Amino acid sequence: RELVVSFGEMLIDFVPTVAGVSLAEAPAFLKAPGGAPANVAIAVSRLGGGAAFVGKLGDDEFGRMLAAILRDNGVDDGGVVFDAGARTALAFVTLRADGEREFMFYRNPSADMLLTADELNVELIKRAAVFHYGSISLIAEPCRTAHLRAMEIAKEAGALLSYDPNLREALWPSREEARTQILSIWDQADIVKVSEVELEFLTGIDSVEDDVVMKLWRPTMKLLLVTLGDQGCKYYARDFHGAVPSFKVQQVDTTGAGDAFVGALLQRIVKDPSSLQDEKKLVESIKFANACGAITTTKKGAIPSLPTEAEVLQLIEKA
Ligand code: ATP
């Protein structure tokens, strides 16, 4: 049993053909397939691991294109369903000259939000060694109920639960609601990964000191990670904690670095679950995940820049 099953949204990001412009200034947009949970599934598969995606797409050209991208990348799409009445989600995204990311979402509602618990591929979810998810699928019903049910099915079948909240403030009715809902499933996860921004959002404190991170620790957790961009990441387990630096690369576009990191780490954990208890093995796996995240920043877009295992090992050896 070596399957990572990733649950949630898959969508198309439209990104400006030129950098440093606002959405209104952009002369044209390129299609960039994405959605964090889908990126994670493809990251695992690109590294040679077994991966499946569970979610809903519109029964339209974009939806069928996304399902084909999963299959072309070796991801099992047996958990994908299509909604005849709603479109595949779109997001227009730009990195403005001031470094701020600007999002505009077309979800009114989009197909991903309409997945029902009855549509879940229960047999596929039961095969998961790791079941991974974010928080965007918690925002609206019926997907929220489907998400909670899928977590239950996976847990009952013995999977480890992995959670990357992937905060998108603009999608929530309020900051308070986002915080409450993101934390409502905090205690179920075995593995949790947050970024620096999410750590500050959830704790209200702008610091990555251990005592701040520990506010997010639960005794039920096996691993808590804080990713720090080019600084690598910090890790917290029951019996040990520490930090692992990343690798020096020429950064072009950070989209998907967090997803690549998560995919790589999950692939390693699935191959050797004992790395969750063994600090030496865990640090090796985190190093591998950092390298995978680093490589993903060297090319434009998330999915095209996800590396193979050979590329990751090459970066590690070179360092
Ligand atoms: P996302 O924007 O996808 O949500 P994130 O904020 O969750 O990303 P990051 O911290 O940006 O995640 O990146 C994840 C990991 O990738 C980092 O922990 C680090 O190991 C690696 N990484 C990211 N950016 C760089 C960089 N510029 N140089 C080297 N490594 C990087």
GROMACS .gro file of N, CA and C in nm, residues 50-143:
model
  282
   50GLY      N    1   0.313   0.648  -0.628
   50GLY     CA    2   0.174   0.624  -0.669
   50GLY      C    3   0.086   0.736  -0.616
   51ALA      N    4   0.005   0.796  -0.704
   51ALA     CA    5  -0.079   0.908  -0.662
   51ALA      C    6  -0.215   0.903  -0.730
   52ALA      N    7  -0.317   0.949  -0.656
   52ALA     CA    8  -0.452   0.960  -0.712
   52ALA      C    9  -0.509   1.094  -0.669
   53PHE      N   10  -0.602   1.146  -0.750
   53PHE     CA   11  -0.668   1.273  -0.717
   53PHE      C   12  -0.818   1.250  -0.706
   54VAL      N   13  -0.878   1.313  -0.605
   54VAL     CA   14  -1.023   1.307  -0.586
   54VAL      C   15  -1.078   1.448  -0.588
   55GLY      N   16  -1.169   1.475  -0.679
   55GLY     CA   17  -1.229   1.608  -0.686
   55GLY      C   18  -1.325   1.617  -0.804
   56LYS      N   19  -1.387   1.735  -0.818
   56LYS     CA   20  -1.487   1.752  -0.923
   56LYS      C   21  -1.445   1.861  -1.020
   57LEU      N   22  -1.467   1.834  -1.148
   57LEU     CA   23  -1.435   1.929  -1.254
   57LEU      C   24  -1.561   1.960  -1.332
   58GLY      N   25  -1.560   2.069  -1.406
   58GLY     CA   26  -1.673   2.097  -1.493
   58GLY      C   27  -1.670   2.003  -1.612
   59ASP      N   28  -1.789   1.967  -1.662
   59ASP     CA   29  -1.795   1.882  -1.781
   59ASP      C   30  -1.779   1.974  -1.903
   60ASP      N   31  -1.664   2.035  -1.911
   60ASP     CA   32  -1.635   2.130  -2.018
   60ASP      C   33  -1.494   2.104  -2.069
   61GLU      N   34  -1.452   2.179  -2.169
   61GLU     CA   35  -1.320   2.151  -2.227
   61GLU      C   36  -1.207   2.165  -2.127
   62PHE      N   37  -1.218   2.264  -2.039
   62PHE     CA   38  -1.113   2.283  -1.939
   62PHE      C   39  -1.109   2.166  -1.841
   63GLY      N   40  -1.226   2.119  -1.799
   63GLY     CA   41  -1.232   2.006  -1.706
   63GLY      C   42  -1.171   1.881  -1.766
   64ARG      N   43  -1.207   1.854  -1.892
   64ARG     CA   44  -1.152   1.734  -1.958
   64ARG      C   45  -1.002   1.749  -1.982
   65MET      N   46  -0.959   1.872  -2.008
   65MET     CA   47  -0.815   1.896  -2.025
   65MET      C   48  -0.740   1.866  -1.895
   66LEU      N   49  -0.797   1.909  -1.781
   66LEU     CA   50  -0.730   1.887  -1.652
   66LEU      C   51  -0.723   1.738  -1.619
   67ALA      N   52  -0.833   1.665  -1.645
   67ALA     CA   53  -0.831   1.520  -1.618
   67ALA      C   54  -0.724   1.454  -1.704
   68ALA      N   55  -0.709   1.499  -1.828
   68ALA     CA   56  -0.607   1.442  -1.917
   68ALA      C   57  -0.466   1.472  -1.863
   69ILE      N   58  -0.450   1.591  -1.804
   69ILE     CA   59  -0.319   1.627  -1.746
   69ILE      C   60  -0.285   1.532  -1.629
   70LEU      N   61  -0.385   1.500  -1.548
   70LEU     CA   62  -0.361   1.403  -1.439
   70LEU      C   63  -0.314   1.271  -1.498
   71ARG      N   64  -0.389   1.219  -1.595
   71ARG     CA   65  -0.355   1.087  -1.654
   71ARG      C   66  -0.219   1.091  -1.722
   72ASP      N   67  -0.194   1.197  -1.799
   72ASP     CA   68  -0.065   1.208  -1.869
   72ASP      C   69   0.051   1.209  -1.771
   73ASN      N   70   0.025   1.254  -1.648
   73ASN     CA   71   0.130   1.258  -1.547
   73ASN      C   72   0.128   1.135  -1.456
   74GLY      N   73   0.052   1.034  -1.494
   74GLY     CA   74   0.052   0.908  -1.419
   74GLY      C   75  -0.029   0.912  -1.291
   75VAL      N   76  -0.116   1.014  -1.276
   75VAL     CA   77  -0.201   1.021  -1.156
   75VAL      C   78  -0.334   0.949  -1.185
   76ASP      N   79  -0.374   0.861  -1.094
   76ASP     CA   80  -0.501   0.789  -1.106
   76ASP      C   81  -0.616   0.890  -1.094
   77ASP      N   82  -0.699   0.900  -1.199
   77ASP     CA   83  -0.810   0.996  -1.197
   77ASP      C   84  -0.943   0.926  -1.167
   78GLY      N   85  -0.936   0.809  -1.108
   78GLY     CA   86  -1.057   0.734  -1.074
   78GLY      C   87  -1.145   0.803  -0.971
   79GLY      N   88  -1.095   0.905  -0.906
   79GLY     CA   89  -1.174   0.980  -0.808
   79GLY      C   90  -1.228   1.110  -0.865
   80VAL      N   91  -1.207   1.132  -0.996
   80VAL     CA   92  -1.254   1.257  -1.057
   80VAL      C   93  -1.396   1.239  -1.109
   81VAL      N   94  -1.483   1.330  -1.074
   81VAL     CA   95  -1.619   1.331  -1.130
   81VAL      C   96  -1.642   1.465  -1.199
   82PHE      N   97  -1.739   1.466  -1.291
   82PHE     CA   98  -1.767   1.586  -1.370
   82PHE      C   99  -1.906   1.638  -1.338
   83ASP      N  100  -1.919   1.769  -1.329
   83ASP     CA  101  -2.049   1.831  -1.304
   83ASP      C  102  -2.102   1.887  -1.436
   84ALA      N  103  -2.222   1.843  -1.473
   84ALA     CA  104  -2.278   1.885  -1.602
   84ALA      C  105  -2.323   2.031  -1.598
   85GLY      N  106  -2.351   2.083  -1.478
   85GLY     CA  107  -2.414   2.214  -1.469
   85GLY      C  108  -2.322   2.328  -1.426
   86ALA      N  109  -2.197   2.296  -1.389
   86ALA     CA  110  -2.108   2.403  -1.339
   86ALA      C  111  -1.975   2.397  -1.412
   87ARG      N  112  -1.910   2.509  -1.419
   87ARG     CA  113  -1.782   2.520  -1.489
   87ARG      C  114  -1.665   2.482  -1.401
   88THR      N  115  -1.556   2.442  -1.463
   88THR     CA  116  -1.427   2.426  -1.397
   88THR      C  117  -1.385   2.562  -1.341
   89ALA      N  118  -1.330   2.562  -1.220
   89ALA     CA  119  -1.290   2.689  -1.156
   89ALA      C  120  -1.176   2.755  -1.232
   90LEU      N  121  -1.180   2.887  -1.238
   90LEU     CA  122  -1.071   2.966  -1.297
   90LEU      C  123  -1.022   3.065  -1.194
   91ALA      N  124  -0.892   3.095  -1.200
   91ALA     CA  125  -0.837   3.200  -1.114
   91ALA      C  126  -0.740   3.284  -1.197
   92PHE      N  127  -0.757   3.413  -1.194
   92PHE     CA  128  -0.660   3.501  -1.257
   92PHE      C  129  -0.563   3.546  -1.148
   93VAL      N  130  -0.435   3.524  -1.172
   93VAL     CA  131  -0.333   3.547  -1.068
   93VAL      C  132  -0.221   3.631  -1.125
   94THR      N  133  -0.177   3.731  -1.052
   94THR     CA  134  -0.059   3.804  -1.097
   94THR      C  135   0.030   3.839  -0.979
   95LEU      N  136   0.161   3.846  -1.008
   95LEU     CA  137   0.256   3.894  -0.910
   95LEU      C  138   0.286   4.037  -0.949
   96ARG      N  139   0.234   4.133  -0.872
   96ARG     CA  140   0.251   4.274  -0.909
   96ARG      C  141   0.395   4.321  -0.885
   97ALA      N  142   0.426   4.438  -0.937
   97ALA     CA  143   0.562   4.491  -0.925
   97ALA      C  144   0.602   4.507  -0.778
   98ASP      N  145   0.505   4.535  -0.691
   98ASP     CA  146   0.536   4.553  -0.548
   98ASP      C  147   0.551   4.419  -0.474
   99GLY      N  148   0.547   4.307  -0.549
   99GLY     CA  149   0.568   4.176  -0.488
   99GLY      C  150   0.442   4.113  -0.432
  100GLU      N  151   0.331   4.189  -0.432
  100GLU     CA  152   0.205   4.135  -0.379
  100GLU      C  153   0.139   4.047  -0.486
  101ARG      N  154   0.082   3.934  -0.441
  101ARG     CA  155   0.010   3.849  -0.532
  101ARG      C  156  -0.136   3.895  -0.538
  102GLU      N  157  -0.190   3.905  -0.656
  102GLU     CA  158  -0.329   3.950  -0.672
  102GLU      C  159  -0.409   3.834  -0.734
  103PHE      N  160  -0.520   3.798  -0.671
  103PHE     CA  161  -0.603   3.687  -0.720
  103PHE      C  162  -0.741   3.737  -0.761
  104MET      N  163  -0.798   3.678  -0.864
  104MET     CA  164  -0.939   3.700  -0.894
  104MET      C  165  -0.997   3.563  -0.932
  105PHE      N  166  -1.093   3.517  -0.852
  105PHE     CA  167  -1.146   3.381  -0.870
  105PHE      C  168  -1.281   3.382  -0.941
  106TYR      N  169  -1.303   3.284  -1.026
  106TYR     CA  170  -1.434   3.263  -1.088
  106TYR      C  171  -1.490   3.132  -1.031
  107ARG      N  172  -1.568   3.146  -0.925
  107ARG     CA  173  -1.624   3.031  -0.854
  107ARG      C  174  -1.764   3.070  -0.808
  108ASN      N  175  -1.863   3.046  -0.893
  108ASN     CA  176  -1.995   3.106  -0.859
  108ASN      C  177  -2.114   3.011  -0.877
  109PRO      N  178  -2.120   2.892  -0.826
  109PRO     CA  179  -2.007   2.816  -0.774
  109PRO      C  180  -1.943   2.737  -0.888
  110SER      N  181  -1.816   2.703  -0.870
  110SER     CA  182  -1.747   2.620  -0.969
  110SER      C  183  -1.766   2.473  -0.933
  111ALA      N  184  -1.735   2.386  -1.030
  111ALA     CA  185  -1.763   2.242  -1.015
  111ALA      C  186  -1.698   2.183  -0.890
  112ASP      N  187  -1.576   2.226  -0.856
  112ASP     CA  188  -1.505   2.168  -0.741
  112ASP      C  189  -1.584   2.184  -0.611
  113MET      N  190  -1.662   2.294  -0.602
  113MET     CA  191  -1.738   2.322  -0.480
  113MET      C  192  -1.862   2.233  -0.469
  114LEU      N  193  -1.895   2.161  -0.577
  114LEU     CA  194  -2.022   2.087  -0.582
  114LEU      C  195  -2.005   1.937  -0.564
  115LEU      N  196  -1.884   1.893  -0.531
  115LEU     CA  197  -1.864   1.750  -0.504
  115LEU      C  198  -1.949   1.709  -0.384
  116THR      N  199  -2.022   1.597  -0.397
  116THR     CA  200  -2.103   1.550  -0.284
  116THR      C  201  -2.040   1.425  -0.223
  117ALA      N  202  -2.078   1.395  -0.099
  117ALA     CA  203  -2.025   1.276  -0.031
  117ALA      C  204  -2.060   1.149  -0.109
  118ASP      N  205  -2.177   1.147  -0.172
  118ASP     CA  206  -2.220   1.029  -0.250
  118ASP      C  207  -2.131   1.005  -0.371
  119GLU      N  208  -2.064   1.109  -0.418
  119GLU     CA  209  -1.982   1.096  -0.539
  119GLU      C  210  -1.839   1.049  -0.509
  120LEU      N  211  -1.806   1.034  -0.381
  120LEU     CA  212  -1.669   0.993  -0.345
  120LEU      C  213  -1.640   0.851  -0.392
  121ASN      N  214  -1.522   0.831  -0.446
  121ASN     CA  215  -1.476   0.696  -0.482
  121ASN      C  216  -1.418   0.633  -0.355
  122VAL      N  217  -1.507   0.567  -0.279
  122VAL     CA  218  -1.471   0.516  -0.146
  122VAL      C  219  -1.359   0.412  -0.156
  123GLU      N  220  -1.368   0.324  -0.255
  123GLU     CA  221  -1.267   0.218  -0.269
  123GLU      C  222  -1.128   0.277  -0.290
  124LEU      N  223  -1.121   0.381  -0.371
  124LEU     CA  224  -0.993   0.447  -0.398
  124LEU      C  225  -0.938   0.512  -0.270
  125ILE      N  226  -1.025   0.583  -0.199
  125ILE     CA  227  -0.981   0.651  -0.076
  125ILE      C  228  -0.932   0.549   0.027
  126LYS      N  229  -0.997   0.434   0.032
  126LYS     CA  230  -0.957   0.330   0.129
  126LYS      C  231  -0.819   0.273   0.099
  127ARG      N  232  -0.771   0.291  -0.025
  127ARG     CA  233  -0.639   0.238  -0.061
  127ARG      C  234  -0.526   0.333  -0.025
  128ALA      N  235  -0.560   0.450   0.026
  128ALA     CA  236  -0.457   0.552   0.054
  128ALA      C  237  -0.367   0.512   0.171
  129ALA      N  238  -0.238   0.525   0.152
  129ALA     CA  239  -0.145   0.517   0.266
  129ALA      C  240  -0.142   0.653   0.333
  130VAL      N  241  -0.147   0.759   0.248
  130VAL     CA  242  -0.158   0.896   0.298
  130VAL      C  243  -0.274   0.962   0.225
  131PHE      N  244  -0.361   1.029   0.301
  131PHE     CA  245  -0.471   1.105   0.243
  131PHE      C  246  -0.442   1.253   0.269
  132HIS      N  247  -0.427   1.330   0.160
  132HIS     CA  248  -0.384   1.470   0.170
  132HIS      C  249  -0.495   1.566   0.127
  133TYR      N  250  -0.503   1.682   0.193
  133TYR     CA  251  -0.607   1.779   0.161
  133TYR      C  252  -0.566   1.919   0.204
  134GLY      N  253  -0.642   2.019   0.156
  134GLY     CA  254  -0.620   2.158   0.196
  134GLY      C  255  -0.741   2.211   0.269
  135SER      N  256  -0.765   2.343   0.259
  135SER     CA  257  -0.881   2.399   0.328
  135SER      C  258  -0.982   2.464   0.233
  136ILE      N  259  -0.945   2.481   0.106
  136ILE     CA  260  -1.037   2.548   0.013
  136ILE      C  261  -1.165   2.464  -0.005
  137SER      N  262  -1.150   2.332   0.006
  137SER     CA  263  -1.266   2.243  -0.006
  137SER      C  264  -1.357   2.247   0.116
  138LEU      N  265  -1.319   2.325   0.218
  138LEU     CA  266  -1.406   2.340   0.336
  138LEU      C  267  -1.497   2.463   0.325
  139ILE      N  268  -1.473   2.547   0.223
  139ILE     CA  269  -1.539   2.677   0.221
  139ILE      C  270  -1.689   2.668   0.196
  140ALA      N  271  -1.730   2.579   0.107
  140ALA     CA  272  -1.873   2.575   0.072
  140ALA      C  273  -1.928   2.433   0.071
  141GLU      N  274  -2.057   2.422   0.102
  141GLU     CA  275  -2.129   2.295   0.085
  141GLU      C  276  -2.168   2.281  -0.062
  142PRO      N  277  -2.184   2.158  -0.113
  142PRO     CA  278  -2.173   2.029  -0.044
  142PRO      C  279  -2.031   1.976  -0.031
  143CYS      N  280  -1.933   2.046  -0.089
  143CYS     CA  281  -1.796   1.993  -0.089
  143CYS      C  282  -1.742   1.976   0.052
   0.00000   0.00000   0.00000
